[in-house]
Coordinates of C-alpha atoms and ligand atoms in Angstrom, one line a residue:
X1 CA 2.0 -10.0 -36.2
X2 CA 3.3 -10.5 -32.6
X3 CA 1.7 -8.7 -29.7
X4 CA 3.4 -6.6 -27.6
X5 CA 2.3 -5.3 -24.2
X6 CA 4.3 -3.6 -21.1
X7 CA 4.3 -3.8 -17.6
X8 CA 5.0 -1.1 -15.1
X9 CA 5.3 -0.9 -11.3
X10 CA 4.3 2.1 -9.7
X11 CA 4.6 3.8 -6.1
X12 CA 5.4 3.0 -2.6
X13 CA 6.6 -0.8 -3.3
X14 CA 4.9 -3.9 -1.6
X15 CA 5.7 -7.9 -1.8
X16 CA 3.7 -9.6 -4.1
X17 CA 4.6 -7.2 -7.1
X18 CA 7.2 -10.0 -8.4
X19 CA 4.5 -12.4 -8.5
X20 CA 2.4 -10.3 -10.9
X21 CA 5.7 -9.4 -13.2
X22 CA 6.2 -12.9 -13.2
X23 CA 2.2 -14.5 -14.1
X24 CA 2.0 -11.8 -16.5
X25 CA 5.2 -12.5 -18.8
X26 CA 4.1 -16.5 -18.3
X27 CA 0.8 -16.1 -19.3
X28 CA 1.2 -13.5 -21.9
X29 CA 4.2 -16.0 -23.6
X30 CA 3.2 -19.3 -23.1
X31 CA -0.7 -18.3 -23.1
X32 CA -0.7 -16.0 -26.3
X33 CA 3.0 -16.3 -27.4
X34 CA 2.9 -12.1 -27.3
X35 CA 6.2 -10.4 -26.2
X36 CA 6.1 -8.8 -23.7
X37 CA 7.9 -5.3 -21.9
X38 CA 8.8 -4.2 -18.7
X39 CA 9.4 -0.3 -17.9
X40 CA 11.5 0.6 -15.2
X41 CA 10.6 3.1 -12.4
X42 CA 7.1 3.3 -13.0
X43 CA 6.2 6.0 -15.0
X44 CA 9.5 7.8 -14.6
X45 CA 10.6 5.3 -17.3
X46 CA 8.1 6.9 -20.2
X47 CA 9.3 10.3 -19.3
X48 CA 12.6 11.7 -21.3
X49 CA 14.4 8.7 -22.9
X50 CA 12.1 5.4 -22.2
X51 CA 13.8 2.8 -19.7
X52 CA 12.8 -0.2 -20.5
X53 CA 13.7 -4.1 -21.0
X54 CA 12.5 -7.5 -22.5
X55 CA 11.0 -9.6 -20.2
X56 CA 10.4 -13.5 -21.1
X57 CA 10.3 -16.4 -19.0
X58 CA 13.8 -16.5 -18.0
X59 CA 13.7 -12.9 -17.3
X60 CA 11.2 -13.7 -14.8
X61 CA 12.9 -17.2 -13.1
X62 CA 13.1 -17.5 -9.2
X63 CA 11.8 -14.2 -8.7
X64 CA 8.4 -15.5 -7.0
X65 CA 10.0 -15.5 -3.4
X66 CA 11.6 -11.7 -4.0
X67 CA 10.0 -8.6 -1.8
X68 CA 10.5 -5.2 -4.3
X69 CA 9.7 -5.0 -7.7
X70 CA 12.7 -6.2 -10.5
X71 CA 11.6 -3.1 -12.7
X72 CA 11.8 -0.8 -9.9
X73 CA 9.2 2.1 -8.7
X74 CA 8.9 5.7 -7.9
X75 CA 6.6 7.0 -5.9
X76 CA 7.6 10.6 -7.5
X77 CA 7.5 10.0 -10.7
X78 CA 3.4 11.6 -11.6
X79 CA 3.5 12.5 -15.5
X80 CA 0.7 15.1 -14.5
X81 CA 2.8 17.3 -11.8
X82 CA 6.2 15.6 -13.1
X83 CA 8.7 17.9 -11.3
X84 CA 11.6 19.9 -13.4
X85 CA 14.4 21.8 -12.5
X86 CA 15.4 25.1 -14.6
X87 CA 17.4 27.9 -14.4
X88 CA 17.4 26.7 -10.9
X89 CA 14.3 26.5 -10.4
X90 CA 11.7 23.7 -9.8
X91 CA 8.3 23.3 -10.8
X92 CA 5.4 20.9 -11.6
X93 CA 4.7 20.1 -14.9
X94 CA 2.4 17.8 -17.1
X95 CA 4.4 15.1 -19.4
X96 CA 1.1 13.2 -19.9
X97 CA 1.7 13.5 -23.9
X98 CA 5.2 12.4 -23.8
X99 CA 4.4 9.5 -22.0
X100 CA 1.3 8.3 -24.2
X101 CA 3.9 9.3 -27.5
X102 CA 6.9 7.1 -26.0
X103 CA 4.4 4.4 -25.2
X104 CA 3.4 4.3 -28.9
X105 CA 7.3 4.4 -30.2
X106 CA 7.6 1.4 -28.3
X107 CA 5.0 -0.4 -30.0
X108 CA 3.0 -1.6 -27.6
X109 CA -1.0 -2.4 -27.7
X110 CA -1.2 -1.8 -24.0
X111 CA -0.3 -1.4 -20.5
X112 CA -0.6 -3.1 -17.2
X113 CA 0.2 -0.3 -14.8
X114 CA 0.5 -2.2 -11.1
X115 CA 0.0 0.2 -8.6
X116 CA -2.6 2.1 -5.4
X117 CA -4.5 5.0 -6.0
X118 CA -2.2 7.1 -7.6
X119 CA -0.8 4.9 -10.0
X120 CA -4.0 4.0 -10.8
X121 CA -5.7 7.5 -11.3
X122 CA -2.4 8.5 -14.1
X123 CA -3.6 5.1 -15.9
X124 CA -7.4 6.4 -15.7
X125 CA -5.9 9.7 -17.3
X126 CA -3.7 8.1 -19.8
X127 CA -6.7 5.7 -21.1
X128 CA -8.4 8.8 -21.5
X129 CA -5.6 10.2 -23.5
X130 CA -5.5 6.9 -25.8
X131 CA -3.2 4.9 -23.8
X132 CA -4.6 1.2 -23.7
X133 CA -4.3 0.6 -19.6
X134 CA -5.5 -2.5 -17.3
X135 CA -4.7 -2.0 -13.5
X136 CA -4.1 -4.2 -11.0
X137 CA -4.5 -3.1 -7.2
X138 CA -1.4 -2.8 -5.2
X139 CA -0.6 -1.4 -1.5
X140 CA 0.1 -2.7 1.4
X141 CA -2.5 -0.1 3.3
X142 CA -5.7 -2.0 1.4
X143 CA -7.1 1.5 0.6
X144 CA -8.4 0.6 -2.7
X145 CA -12.3 0.8 -3.5
X146 CA -14.0 -2.3 -5.2
X147 CA -11.8 -5.1 -4.7
X148 CA -11.7 -6.9 -1.0
X149 CA -7.9 -6.8 -0.9
X150 CA -5.0 -5.3 -2.7
X151 CA -2.0 -7.6 -2.8
X152 CA 1.0 -6.9 -0.2
X153 CA -1.8 -6.2 2.1
X154 CA -1.8 -9.5 4.1
X155 CA 2.3 -9.9 4.3
X156 CA 2.1 -6.3 5.8
X157 CA -0.4 -7.6 8.3
X158 CA 2.0 -10.5 9.2
X159 CA 5.1 -8.9 9.7
X160 CA 3.1 -6.5 12.0
X161 CA 1.5 -9.3 13.7
X162 CA 5.1 -10.9 14.3
X163 CA 6.0 -8.0 15.6
X164 CA 3.7 -7.4 18.3
X165 CA 3.9 -11.2 19.5
X166 CA 7.7 -9.8 19.7
X167 CA 6.7 -7.0 21.9
X168 CA 4.5 -8.6 24.0
X169 CA 7.1 -10.6 25.8
X170 CA 9.7 -7.5 26.4
X171 CA 6.4 -5.0 27.6
X172 CA 5.7 -7.9 29.8
X173 CA 8.9 -9.0 31.1
X174 CA 9.8 -4.3 31.9
X175 CA 5.9 -3.9 32.9
X176 CA 6.2 -1.3 30.1
X177 CA 4.0 0.5 27.8
X178 CA 4.9 -0.4 24.2
X179 CA 3.8 1.9 21.5
X180 CA 3.9 0.7 18.0
X181 CA 3.4 3.1 14.8
X182 CA 2.4 1.3 11.5
X183 CA 2.3 2.7 8.2
X184 CA -1.3 2.8 6.2
X185 CA -1.4 6.5 5.5
X186 CA -5.1 7.6 6.1
X187 CA -6.4 3.7 6.3
X188 CA -6.3 2.1 9.8
X189 CA -6.4 -1.2 8.0
X190 CA -3.1 -2.5 9.0
X191 CA -3.3 -1.5 12.6
X192 CA -6.7 -2.6 13.0
X193 CA -6.4 -6.5 11.4
X194 CA -2.5 -6.9 13.0
X195 CA -4.0 -5.3 16.2
X196 CA -6.5 -8.2 16.5
X197 CA -4.6 -10.9 15.2
X198 CA -1.2 -8.9 17.6
X199 CA -3.9 -9.0 21.1
X200 CA -3.2 -5.2 21.5
X201 CA -4.8 -3.4 24.0
X202 CA -5.3 -0.2 22.5
X203 CA -5.8 0.7 18.5
X204 CA -5.7 4.4 17.1
X205 CA -6.8 4.3 13.6
X206 CA -7.5 7.3 11.3
X207 CA -10.9 6.9 11.0
X208 CA -11.7 7.5 14.7
X209 CA -10.1 10.1 16.0
X210 CA -8.7 8.9 19.5
X211 CA -9.9 10.3 23.2
X212 CA -6.4 10.5 25.2
X213 CA -8.6 9.8 28.2
X214 CA -10.2 6.9 26.9
X215 CA -6.3 5.5 26.0
X216 CA -5.2 6.3 29.9
X217 CA -8.4 4.4 31.6
X218 CA -7.5 1.2 29.1
X219 CA -3.8 1.6 30.5
X220 CA -4.9 1.9 33.9
X221 CA -7.8 -0.8 33.9
X222 CA -5.6 -3.6 33.0
X223 CA -3.1 -2.4 35.9
X224 CA -5.8 -2.7 37.9
X225 CA -6.4 -5.9 37.1
X226 CA -2.6 -6.8 37.3
X227 CA -1.1 -6.7 33.5
X228 CA 1.2 -4.1 33.7
X229 CA 2.3 -3.4 30.5
X230 CA -0.3 -2.2 27.5
X231 CA 0.7 -3.1 23.6
X232 CA -0.8 0.3 21.5
X233 CA -1.0 0.3 18.1
X234 CA -1.3 3.3 16.2
X235 CA -1.8 4.1 12.7
X236 CA 0.3 6.6 11.2
X237 CA -2.9 8.7 10.3
X238 CA -4.6 8.5 13.5
X239 CA -5.0 11.9 15.3
X240 CA -6.3 13.3 19.0
X241 CA -10.1 14.2 18.9
X242 CA -9.1 17.8 19.3
X243 CA -5.7 17.6 17.4
X244 CA -4.5 16.7 13.9
X245 CA -2.4 14.6 12.1
X246 CA 1.3 14.4 12.4
X247 CA 2.7 15.1 9.5
X248 CA 6.7 14.6 9.0
X249 CA 7.0 16.7 5.4
X250 CA 3.7 18.3 3.3
X251 CA 2.2 18.0 0.3
X252 CA 4.2 21.2 -1.2
X253 CA 7.6 19.8 0.6
X254 CA 7.6 16.4 -0.8
X255 CA 6.4 16.2 -4.4
X256 CA 2.3 16.1 -3.8
X257 CA 2.6 13.1 -1.4
X258 CA 2.3 14.5 2.5
X259 CA 4.6 12.1 4.4
X260 CA 3.0 11.0 7.6
X261 CA 4.9 10.1 10.9
X262 CA 5.6 10.9 14.5
X263 CA 2.0 9.9 16.3
X264 CA 3.5 7.3 18.2
X265 CA 5.5 9.8 19.5
X266 CA 3.1 11.9 20.5
X267 CA 1.0 9.4 21.9
X268 CA 3.9 7.6 23.9
X269 CA 4.6 11.4 25.2
X270 CA 1.3 11.6 26.9
X271 CA 1.1 8.2 28.5
X272 CA 4.5 8.9 30.1
X273 CA 3.6 12.1 31.2
X274 CA 0.6 11.5 32.4
X275 CA 0.4 8.6 34.3
X276 CA 4.2 8.5 35.1
X277 CA 4.7 5.0 33.1
X278 CA 7.8 3.6 31.2
X279 CA 6.6 4.1 27.6
X280 CA 8.5 3.2 23.9
X281 CA 7.8 3.6 21.0
X282 CA 8.9 1.1 17.5
X283 CA 7.8 2.8 14.4
X284 CA 7.8 -0.3 12.2
X285 CA 8.4 1.7 9.0
X286 CA 9.3 0.3 5.9
X287 CA 9.8 -3.1 7.4
X288 CA 6.2 -3.6 6.4
X289 CA 6.4 -3.3 2.9
X290 CA 10.1 -4.9 2.5
X291 CA 10.6 -8.2 2.0
X292 CA 9.1 -12.5 0.8
X293 CA 5.4 -11.9 0.2
X294 CA 3.5 -13.9 2.3
X295 CA 1.9 -17.6 0.0
X296 CA -1.4 -15.3 -0.3
X297 CA 0.2 -12.4 -1.7
X298 CA 1.8 -14.7 -4.3
X299 CA -1.4 -16.3 -4.8
X300 CA -3.7 -13.3 -5.2
X301 CA -0.9 -11.5 -7.1
X302 CA -0.3 -14.5 -10.0
X303 CA -4.1 -14.3 -10.3
X304 CA -4.2 -10.7 -11.0
X305 CA -1.3 -10.9 -13.3
X306 CA -3.1 -13.4 -15.4
X307 CA -6.6 -12.1 -15.4
X308 CA -5.2 -8.9 -16.9
X309 CA -3.2 -10.8 -19.5
X310 CA -6.8 -12.1 -20.3
X311 CA -8.6 -8.6 -20.1
X312 CA -6.0 -7.5 -22.9
X313 CA -6.5 -10.6 -25.0
X314 CA -10.4 -9.6 -24.6
X315 CA -9.7 -5.6 -25.6
X316 CA -11.3 -5.0 -22.1
X317 CA -9.3 -1.6 -21.2
X318 CA -9.5 1.1 -18.5
X319 CA -10.3 -2.0 -16.4
X320 CA -8.8 -2.9 -12.7
X321 CA -8.3 -6.8 -11.9
X322 CA -10.2 -7.0 -8.7
X323 CA -10.8 -9.8 -5.9
X324 CA -14.4 -10.1 -4.7
X325 CA -15.5 -13.2 -2.2
X326 CA -13.2 -16.0 -3.9
X327 CA -13.1 -14.7 -7.4
X328 CA -11.1 -12.8 -9.2
X329 CA -13.4 -10.1 -11.7
X330 CA -12.4 -6.5 -13.1
X331 CA -14.4 -2.9 -12.6
X332 CA -13.6 0.1 -13.8
X333 CA -10.6 1.6 -12.6
X334 CA -12.7 5.0 -12.2
X335 CA -14.7 3.4 -10.0
X336 CA -11.5 2.1 -7.6
X337 CA -9.8 5.5 -7.2
X338 CA -13.1 8.0 -7.1
X339 CA -12.6 7.4 -2.8
X340 CA -10.8 5.4 -0.5
X341 CA -11.5 2.5 1.1
X342 CA -11.6 3.5 4.8
X343 CA -12.4 1.4 8.6
X344 CA -15.7 1.5 9.1
X345 CA -16.1 3.2 12.7
X346 CA -19.4 1.6 13.3
X347 CA -18.5 -1.8 11.0
X348 CA -18.2 -5.3 11.7
X349 CA -14.3 -5.3 12.3
X350 CA -14.1 -2.4 14.9
X351 CA -16.9 -3.8 16.8
X352 CA -15.4 -7.0 17.0
X353 CA -12.4 -5.5 18.2
X354 CA -14.3 -3.8 20.9
X355 CA -15.9 -6.9 22.2
X356 CA -12.6 -8.3 22.9
X357 CA -12.2 -5.6 25.3
X358 CA -9.5 -3.7 22.7
X359 CA -9.9 -0.2 23.0
X360 CA -10.3 1.9 20.0
X361 CA -9.8 5.3 21.5
X362 CA -13.2 6.5 22.1
Ligands
F6P401 O1 1.5 3.9 0.4 C1 2.1 3.1 1.3 C2 2.9 3.3 2.1 O2 3.7 2.3 2.9 C3 2.3 4.2 3.7 O3 1.4 3.3 3.8 C4 3.1 5.6 4.0 O4 2.9 6.2 4.2 C5 3.8 5.8 2.9 O5 3.7 4.5 1.4 C6 5.4 5.9 2.8 O6 6.2 6.3 1.8 P1 7.4 6.3 1.3 O7 7.8 5.0 0.6 O8 8.2 7.6 0.4 O9 8.2 7.0 3.1

C-alpha cells in the first residue's frame, strides 16, 4: 500500500519553511511515490476537526522563494496546554490524546514537525505517545542545540545587516545615536552576528548583562575620536546587570509565551538623558522574519526536508535533522531541546567583536 506522510509547520514563521515543504513533497513523491498531506496551522490543525490538505508537486510549485509558510502556523496552539474557554472561563487543558487520535485517523504513517524548541518539545511528547515523528529545526533565533545553525537565521541576519547599513548613513548625517532592537528571545545570536556584519559600535546580548557606564564610555570615546554617531544593536532579551528583562506581556497573560520588547527604548532613554545626545530607536520586529529566504536558507531547508524523508524511509523516528559542519545528520529530538543554544560570553565570536573594538556592555 502507498505510504502517507504528514508535515506541519509550528511556532513563529521564518524564511525557508516553504523550501522545506517543497523538498519534503518532491522527495517523498519523486523518490518514493508516497502521498503527502499538510496539516494546517501547526498542531492546531490536529485539534478538533482536523484541518489538512493534499500536497503534491503541483501544490508546491513556485514556493521556493516565498517567505512564511503555505501551511500556516501558530505559536499559541500547544496541545499539552491548549487554551479552552468554557462558560466564559479560560483554562489550559492537555489535548494531546486527541491530537494522536486525529493523526492516526488521517491514515498517516509519520509526521514531520518543522519548528523551534516549543514545537519540537511537543513532537517529543507525541512521539512518546505513539506518533512517529521527525523534527526539522527552524527559527530565526538560532537557539536550538545539536545543529550548527537553524534555517531562517541566515536570512534574519541579512535583513538586520542591511538595516544597519542603512541606519549608518542617516545616523552619521545627523550625528545621532541609533539604537536598533532585534529579536532572538534569550539568545543573542542575531544581535551579535548582524552587529559584527553591520559594524555596530555596541552590541548588547542577553548572555552578557550590560553596564550602562560601559555603553556611555564607548559612545564618548568615539566622539573624542571624531565619530559623532554610534550604532547600538540591542537584543530584545538583553538586560542591565542591575536590572531585568523588559517584558511586554508575561507568559501568564500570553498563553505561556513571554513577549519581550522595550529594552531599546530603555537604553536610548538612558543615553539621551545621561549624555545629552540625540538618540533614536528602531525596533526591527517581524521584518526580520518575513520575506524571501536567502540562498543559504533555501538550500539548507531543502536538504533538511530531504533528510527528514530519508529518516522516515529508514523508520528512524524521534530524530531531528541537523547541520554539522558541511554535513546534514540526525540527532535525538530530546538532545536538541533539553537546553538552549546560547552565545558563549567567553567564546571566540564574542572575543572577535571585542577585538574589533565593539563594546559588549562589560
Ligand atoms: O522565536 C522567534 C521570534 O521571532 C522571537 O525572536 C520573538 O521574540 C518572537 O518570535 C516573537 O513572537 P510573536 O510572533 O508571537 O510576536
